[in-house]
C-alpha atoms as one frame of an Amber mdcrd trajectory, in Angstrom:
protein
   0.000   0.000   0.000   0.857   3.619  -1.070   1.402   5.909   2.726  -0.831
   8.612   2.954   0.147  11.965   1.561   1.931  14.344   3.712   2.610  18.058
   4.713  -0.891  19.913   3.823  -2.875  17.972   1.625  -5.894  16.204   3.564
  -5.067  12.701   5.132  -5.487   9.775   3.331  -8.755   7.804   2.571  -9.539
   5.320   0.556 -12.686   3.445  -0.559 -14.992   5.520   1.221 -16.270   8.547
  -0.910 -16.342   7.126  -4.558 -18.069   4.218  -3.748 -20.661   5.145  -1.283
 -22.186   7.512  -3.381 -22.978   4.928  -6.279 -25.697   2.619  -6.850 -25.171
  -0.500  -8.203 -25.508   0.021 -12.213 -26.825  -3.385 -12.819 -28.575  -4.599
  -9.672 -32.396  -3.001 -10.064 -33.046  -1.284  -6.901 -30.145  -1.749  -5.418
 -29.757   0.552  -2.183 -26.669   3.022  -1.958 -24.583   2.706   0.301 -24.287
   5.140   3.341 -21.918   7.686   2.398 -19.305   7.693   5.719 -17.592  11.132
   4.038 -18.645  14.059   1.936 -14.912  14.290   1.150 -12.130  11.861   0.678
  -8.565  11.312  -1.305  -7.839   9.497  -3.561  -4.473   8.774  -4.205  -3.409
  12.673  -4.501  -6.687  13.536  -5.758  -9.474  15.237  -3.868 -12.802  13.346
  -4.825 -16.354  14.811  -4.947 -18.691  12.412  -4.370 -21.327  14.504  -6.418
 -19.347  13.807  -9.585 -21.698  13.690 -12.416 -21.135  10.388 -14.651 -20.323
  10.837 -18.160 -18.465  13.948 -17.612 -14.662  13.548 -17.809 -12.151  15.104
 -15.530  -9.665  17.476 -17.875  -6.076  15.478 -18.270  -3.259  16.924 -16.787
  -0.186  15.013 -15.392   1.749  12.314 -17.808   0.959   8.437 -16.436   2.865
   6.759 -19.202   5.996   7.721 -21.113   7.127   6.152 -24.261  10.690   6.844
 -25.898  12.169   4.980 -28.741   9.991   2.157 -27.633  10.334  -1.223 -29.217
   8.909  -4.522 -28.883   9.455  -7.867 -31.396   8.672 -11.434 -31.672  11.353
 -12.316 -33.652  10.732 -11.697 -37.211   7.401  -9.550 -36.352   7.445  -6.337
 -35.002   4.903  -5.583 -32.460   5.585  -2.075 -31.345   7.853   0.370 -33.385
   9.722   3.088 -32.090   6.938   4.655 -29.916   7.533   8.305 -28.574   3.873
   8.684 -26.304   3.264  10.833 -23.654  -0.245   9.564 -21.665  -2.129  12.043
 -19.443  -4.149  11.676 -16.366  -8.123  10.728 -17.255  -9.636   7.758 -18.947
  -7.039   7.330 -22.058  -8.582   4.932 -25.419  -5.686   2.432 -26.370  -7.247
   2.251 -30.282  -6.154  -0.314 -32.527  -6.966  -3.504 -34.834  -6.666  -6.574
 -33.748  -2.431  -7.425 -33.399  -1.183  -3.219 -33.549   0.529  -4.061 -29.931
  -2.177  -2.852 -27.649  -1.815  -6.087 -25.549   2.271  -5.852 -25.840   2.235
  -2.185 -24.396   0.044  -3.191 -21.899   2.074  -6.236 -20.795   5.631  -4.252
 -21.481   3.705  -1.357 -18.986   3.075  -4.129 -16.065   6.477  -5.530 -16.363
   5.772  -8.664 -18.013   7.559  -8.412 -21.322  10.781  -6.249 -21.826  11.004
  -3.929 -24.743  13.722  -4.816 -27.304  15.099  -1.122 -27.467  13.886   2.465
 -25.940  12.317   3.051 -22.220   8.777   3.332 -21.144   8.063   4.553 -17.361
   5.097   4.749 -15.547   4.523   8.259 -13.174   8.310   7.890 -13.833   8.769
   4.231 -12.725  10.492   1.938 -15.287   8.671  -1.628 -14.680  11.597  -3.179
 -16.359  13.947  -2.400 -12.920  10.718  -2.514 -10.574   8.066  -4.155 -12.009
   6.395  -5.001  -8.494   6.712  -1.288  -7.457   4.887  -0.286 -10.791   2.256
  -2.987 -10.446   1.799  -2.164  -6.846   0.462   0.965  -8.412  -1.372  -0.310
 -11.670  -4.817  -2.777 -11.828  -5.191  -4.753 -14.898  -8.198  -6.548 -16.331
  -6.651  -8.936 -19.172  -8.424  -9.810 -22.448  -8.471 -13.187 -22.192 -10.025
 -15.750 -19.199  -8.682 -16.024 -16.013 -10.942 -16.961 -13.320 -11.129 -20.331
 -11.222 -14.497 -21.339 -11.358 -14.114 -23.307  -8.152 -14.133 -19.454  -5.786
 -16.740 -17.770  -5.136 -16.752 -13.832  -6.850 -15.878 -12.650  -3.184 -13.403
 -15.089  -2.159 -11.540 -14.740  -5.291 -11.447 -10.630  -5.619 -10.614 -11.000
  -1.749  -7.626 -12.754  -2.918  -6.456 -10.751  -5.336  -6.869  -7.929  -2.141
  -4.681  -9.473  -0.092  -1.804 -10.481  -3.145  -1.758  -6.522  -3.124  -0.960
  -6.610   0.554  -4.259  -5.887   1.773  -4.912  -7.678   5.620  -7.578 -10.266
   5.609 -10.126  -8.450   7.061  -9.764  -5.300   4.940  -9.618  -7.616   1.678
 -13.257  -9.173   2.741 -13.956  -5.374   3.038 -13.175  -4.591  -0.195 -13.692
  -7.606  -2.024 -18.015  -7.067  -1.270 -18.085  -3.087  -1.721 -15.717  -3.183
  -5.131 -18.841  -6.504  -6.068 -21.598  -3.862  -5.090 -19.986  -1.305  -7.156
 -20.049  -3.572 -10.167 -23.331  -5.010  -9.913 -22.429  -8.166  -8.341 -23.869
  -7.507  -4.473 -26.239 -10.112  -4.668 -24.031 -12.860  -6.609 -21.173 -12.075
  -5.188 -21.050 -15.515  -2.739 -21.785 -17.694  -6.265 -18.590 -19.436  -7.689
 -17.796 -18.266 -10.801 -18.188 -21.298 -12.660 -22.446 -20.146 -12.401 -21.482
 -16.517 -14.183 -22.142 -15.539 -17.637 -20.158 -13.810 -19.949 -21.163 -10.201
 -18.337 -20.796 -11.319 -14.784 -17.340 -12.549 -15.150 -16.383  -9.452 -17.201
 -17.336  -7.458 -13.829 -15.148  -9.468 -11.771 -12.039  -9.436 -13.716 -12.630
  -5.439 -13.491 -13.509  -5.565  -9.598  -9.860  -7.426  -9.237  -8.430  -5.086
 -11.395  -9.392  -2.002  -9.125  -9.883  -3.242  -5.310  -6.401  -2.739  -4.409
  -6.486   0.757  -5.325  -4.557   1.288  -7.971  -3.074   4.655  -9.471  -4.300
   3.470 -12.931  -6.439   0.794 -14.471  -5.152  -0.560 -17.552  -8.176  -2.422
 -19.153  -7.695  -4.828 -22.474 -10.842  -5.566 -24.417 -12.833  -4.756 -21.174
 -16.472  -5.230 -23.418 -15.260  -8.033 -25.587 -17.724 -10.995 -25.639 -20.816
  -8.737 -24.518 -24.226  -8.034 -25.395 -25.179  -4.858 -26.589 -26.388  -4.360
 -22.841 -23.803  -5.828 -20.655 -21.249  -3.800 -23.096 -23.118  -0.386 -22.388
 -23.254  -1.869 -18.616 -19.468  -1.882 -18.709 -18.803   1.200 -20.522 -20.734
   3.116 -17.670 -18.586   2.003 -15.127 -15.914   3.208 -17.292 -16.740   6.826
 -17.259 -17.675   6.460 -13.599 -14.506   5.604 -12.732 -13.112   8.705 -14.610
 -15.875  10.687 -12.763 -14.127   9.766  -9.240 -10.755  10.874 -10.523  -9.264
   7.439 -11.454  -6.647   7.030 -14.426  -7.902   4.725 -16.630  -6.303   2.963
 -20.050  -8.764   1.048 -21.865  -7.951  -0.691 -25.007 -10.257  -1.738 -27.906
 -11.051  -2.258 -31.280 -14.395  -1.001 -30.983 -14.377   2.927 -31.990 -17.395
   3.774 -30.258 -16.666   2.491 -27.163 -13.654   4.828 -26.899 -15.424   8.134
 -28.515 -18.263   7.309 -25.690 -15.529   7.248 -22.711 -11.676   8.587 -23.048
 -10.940  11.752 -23.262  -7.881  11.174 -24.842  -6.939   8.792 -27.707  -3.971
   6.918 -28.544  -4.210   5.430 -32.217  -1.877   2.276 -33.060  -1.751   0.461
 -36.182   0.728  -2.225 -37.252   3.063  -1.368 -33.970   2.916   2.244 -34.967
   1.792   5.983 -33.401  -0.541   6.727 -35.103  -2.041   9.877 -33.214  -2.309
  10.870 -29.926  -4.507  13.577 -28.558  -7.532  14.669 -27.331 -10.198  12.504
 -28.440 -12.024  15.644 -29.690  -9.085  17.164 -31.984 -10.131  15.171 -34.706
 -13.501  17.703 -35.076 -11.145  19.790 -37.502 -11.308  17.353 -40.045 -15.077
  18.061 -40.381 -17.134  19.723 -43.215 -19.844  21.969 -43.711 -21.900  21.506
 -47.032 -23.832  24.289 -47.731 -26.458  24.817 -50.846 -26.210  28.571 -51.954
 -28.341  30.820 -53.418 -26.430  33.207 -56.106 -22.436  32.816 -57.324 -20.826
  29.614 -55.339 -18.139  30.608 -56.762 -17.521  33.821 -55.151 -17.632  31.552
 -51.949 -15.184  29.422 -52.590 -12.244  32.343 -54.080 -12.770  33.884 -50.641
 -12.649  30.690 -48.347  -9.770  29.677 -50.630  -7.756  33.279 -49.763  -8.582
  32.563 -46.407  -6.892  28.905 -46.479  -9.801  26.857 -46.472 -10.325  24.500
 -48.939 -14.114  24.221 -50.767 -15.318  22.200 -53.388 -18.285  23.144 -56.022
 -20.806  19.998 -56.484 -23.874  21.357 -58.766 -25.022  24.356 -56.520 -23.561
  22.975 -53.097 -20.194  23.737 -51.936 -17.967  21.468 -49.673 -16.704  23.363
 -47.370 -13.242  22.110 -44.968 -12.096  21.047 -43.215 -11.349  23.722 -40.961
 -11.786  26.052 -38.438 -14.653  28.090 -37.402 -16.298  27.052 -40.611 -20.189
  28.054 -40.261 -19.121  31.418 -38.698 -17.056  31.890 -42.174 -19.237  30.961
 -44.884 -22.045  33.454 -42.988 -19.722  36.174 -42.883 -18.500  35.427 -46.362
 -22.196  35.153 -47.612 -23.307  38.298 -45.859 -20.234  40.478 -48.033 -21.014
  38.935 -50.992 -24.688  39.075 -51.158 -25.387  35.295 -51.362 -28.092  33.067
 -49.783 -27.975  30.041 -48.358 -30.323  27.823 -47.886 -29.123  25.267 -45.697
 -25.818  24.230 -44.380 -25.005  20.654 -42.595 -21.841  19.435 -40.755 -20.531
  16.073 -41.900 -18.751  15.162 -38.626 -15.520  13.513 -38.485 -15.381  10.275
 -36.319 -12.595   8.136 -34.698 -13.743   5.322 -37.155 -13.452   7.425 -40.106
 -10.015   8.841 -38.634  -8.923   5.663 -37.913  -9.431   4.087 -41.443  -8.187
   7.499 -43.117  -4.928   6.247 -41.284  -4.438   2.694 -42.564
């Protein structure tokens, strides 16, 4: 366990505050829990237990730095010469199926060494102490990995006390991190009973009841129905809401556009783009039908830099900045009329496949 933080920042205290403000997302009527704090810390940050869900927290500090990093299998290359930077907030790991999401994520915990470069996490290299780093990381792995002969309780208590968590505190934690998944009322089932959903929950309840400074999550939806997968995504964002770094990998576009606030794009082993999951909203276009010379539209938008296309009596306009409040002002100078314009929105798919 992490000591408390010192000098003036509050005193320590965990796994009171985020939890007992939430209901259980997938248990209906499920009571809340009686909240023991109106403030608490987390880690180093401050959480408000009014946090809306599906709101964000802005990124700030870096959790993961990438320089020069490398990873092969021999004759295949699984990550190529990654320079990454990842902020604080829920983070979208985006790739197809074999771009090295997995790899990073196992090169991150320690598990596999990278063949040249450096990766750190909040400045920790997990090559020269991987149980320090993973003392401060939870992971929820793709692929199966519970006993079906525990119980969900016995088995996330376990994972509790392989964190160093005392017995008692482990049992503690093991049955508030079920409640916050939706598992209250299963949670003394073994797992060999759970469906695809259920078991899902508890690899994510393992993942997070020690604490951890960030949550690295691989395929966290994979296998789901449309409504265990929007079950899941919510207690995504939630965790977000309560100030907890997350890194959640997928192949799924959606899923990330509904959660991260920040996007890192692989694709054979390479950077692709990292950013704000929003930046991509300059690659959008207006299409507007006017009413008198289009062409008198597009000479000025192109002086101004912005490209535009003529198609019959619509112009294309982008992409670019600010673009309604230009072709209105243009329109207005030049006398034209315009009947309608409509944004054609950019989205991570489309960005994504303009990549490969």
């Amino acid at each position: 366990m992490r000591p408390a933080s010192t000098g003036s920042a509050p005193t320590r205290t965990r796994w009171i505050a985020p939890w007992s403000s939430w209901s259980s997302p997938t248990v209906p009527g499920s009571p809340r829990l009686s909240p023991l704090e109106f403030d608490a810390v987390l880690g180093d940050r401050v959480i408000d237990r009014d946090a809306t869900p599906g709101i964000v927290p802005p990124v700030s500090e870096t959790v993961v730095t990438a320089r020069g990093l490398t990873h092969d299998y021999g004759s295949v290359i699984a990550l190529e010469d990654l320079e990454l930077d990842v902020p604080e907030g829920v983070v979208g790991l985006v790739g197809a199926n074999g771009a090295g999401k997995t790899t990073l994520f196992r090169i991150l915990l320690g598990l596999l060494h990278p063949t040249k470069g450096a990766v750190t996490v909040f400045g920790d290299d997990p090559e020269q102490d991987p149980m320090g780093v993973r003392a401060r990381v939870g992971y929820m792995p793709e692929g199966e990995c519970l006993p079906d002969d525990r119980t969900a309780a016995d088995f996330v208590a376990h994972t509790a006390e392989l964190a160093g968590i005392p017995r008692k505190e482990a049992i503690r934690r093991s049955s508030e991190t079920l409640f916050l998944v939706g598992l209250a009322e299963e949670r003394f089932r073994h797992l060999s009973d759970f469906s695809t959903g259920m078991r899902q929950r508890v690899k994510l309840a393992q993942a997070i009841v020690h604490d951890p400074d960030v949550v690295l999550l691989d395929e966290p939806a994979s296998g789901l129905d449309p409504e265990g997968r929007e079950q899941m995504l919510e207690l995504i964002r939630r965790l977000g809401n309560f100030g907890i770094n997350v890194i959640v990998s997928s192949h799924v576009l959606t899923d990330i556009e509904s959660t991260a606030s920040w996007v890192v794009l692989l694709d054979g082993g390479r950077l692709m783009r990292s950013g704000p999951i929003d930046a991509g909203t300059d690659r959008d276009t207006v299409e507007v039908d006017v009413h008198g010379d289009p062409q008198a539209l597009i000479d000025e938008l192109d002086r101004q830099g912005v490209p535009a296309q003529l198609f019959g009596r619509r112009v294309v306009v982008g992409p670019g900045e600010d673009l309604e409040s230009r072709i209105v002002s243009i329109a207005a100078t030049q006398g034209l009329g315009l009947f309608a314009m409509t944004r054609t929105t950019t989205s991570l798919e489309d960005e994504f496949l303009g990549v490969r």
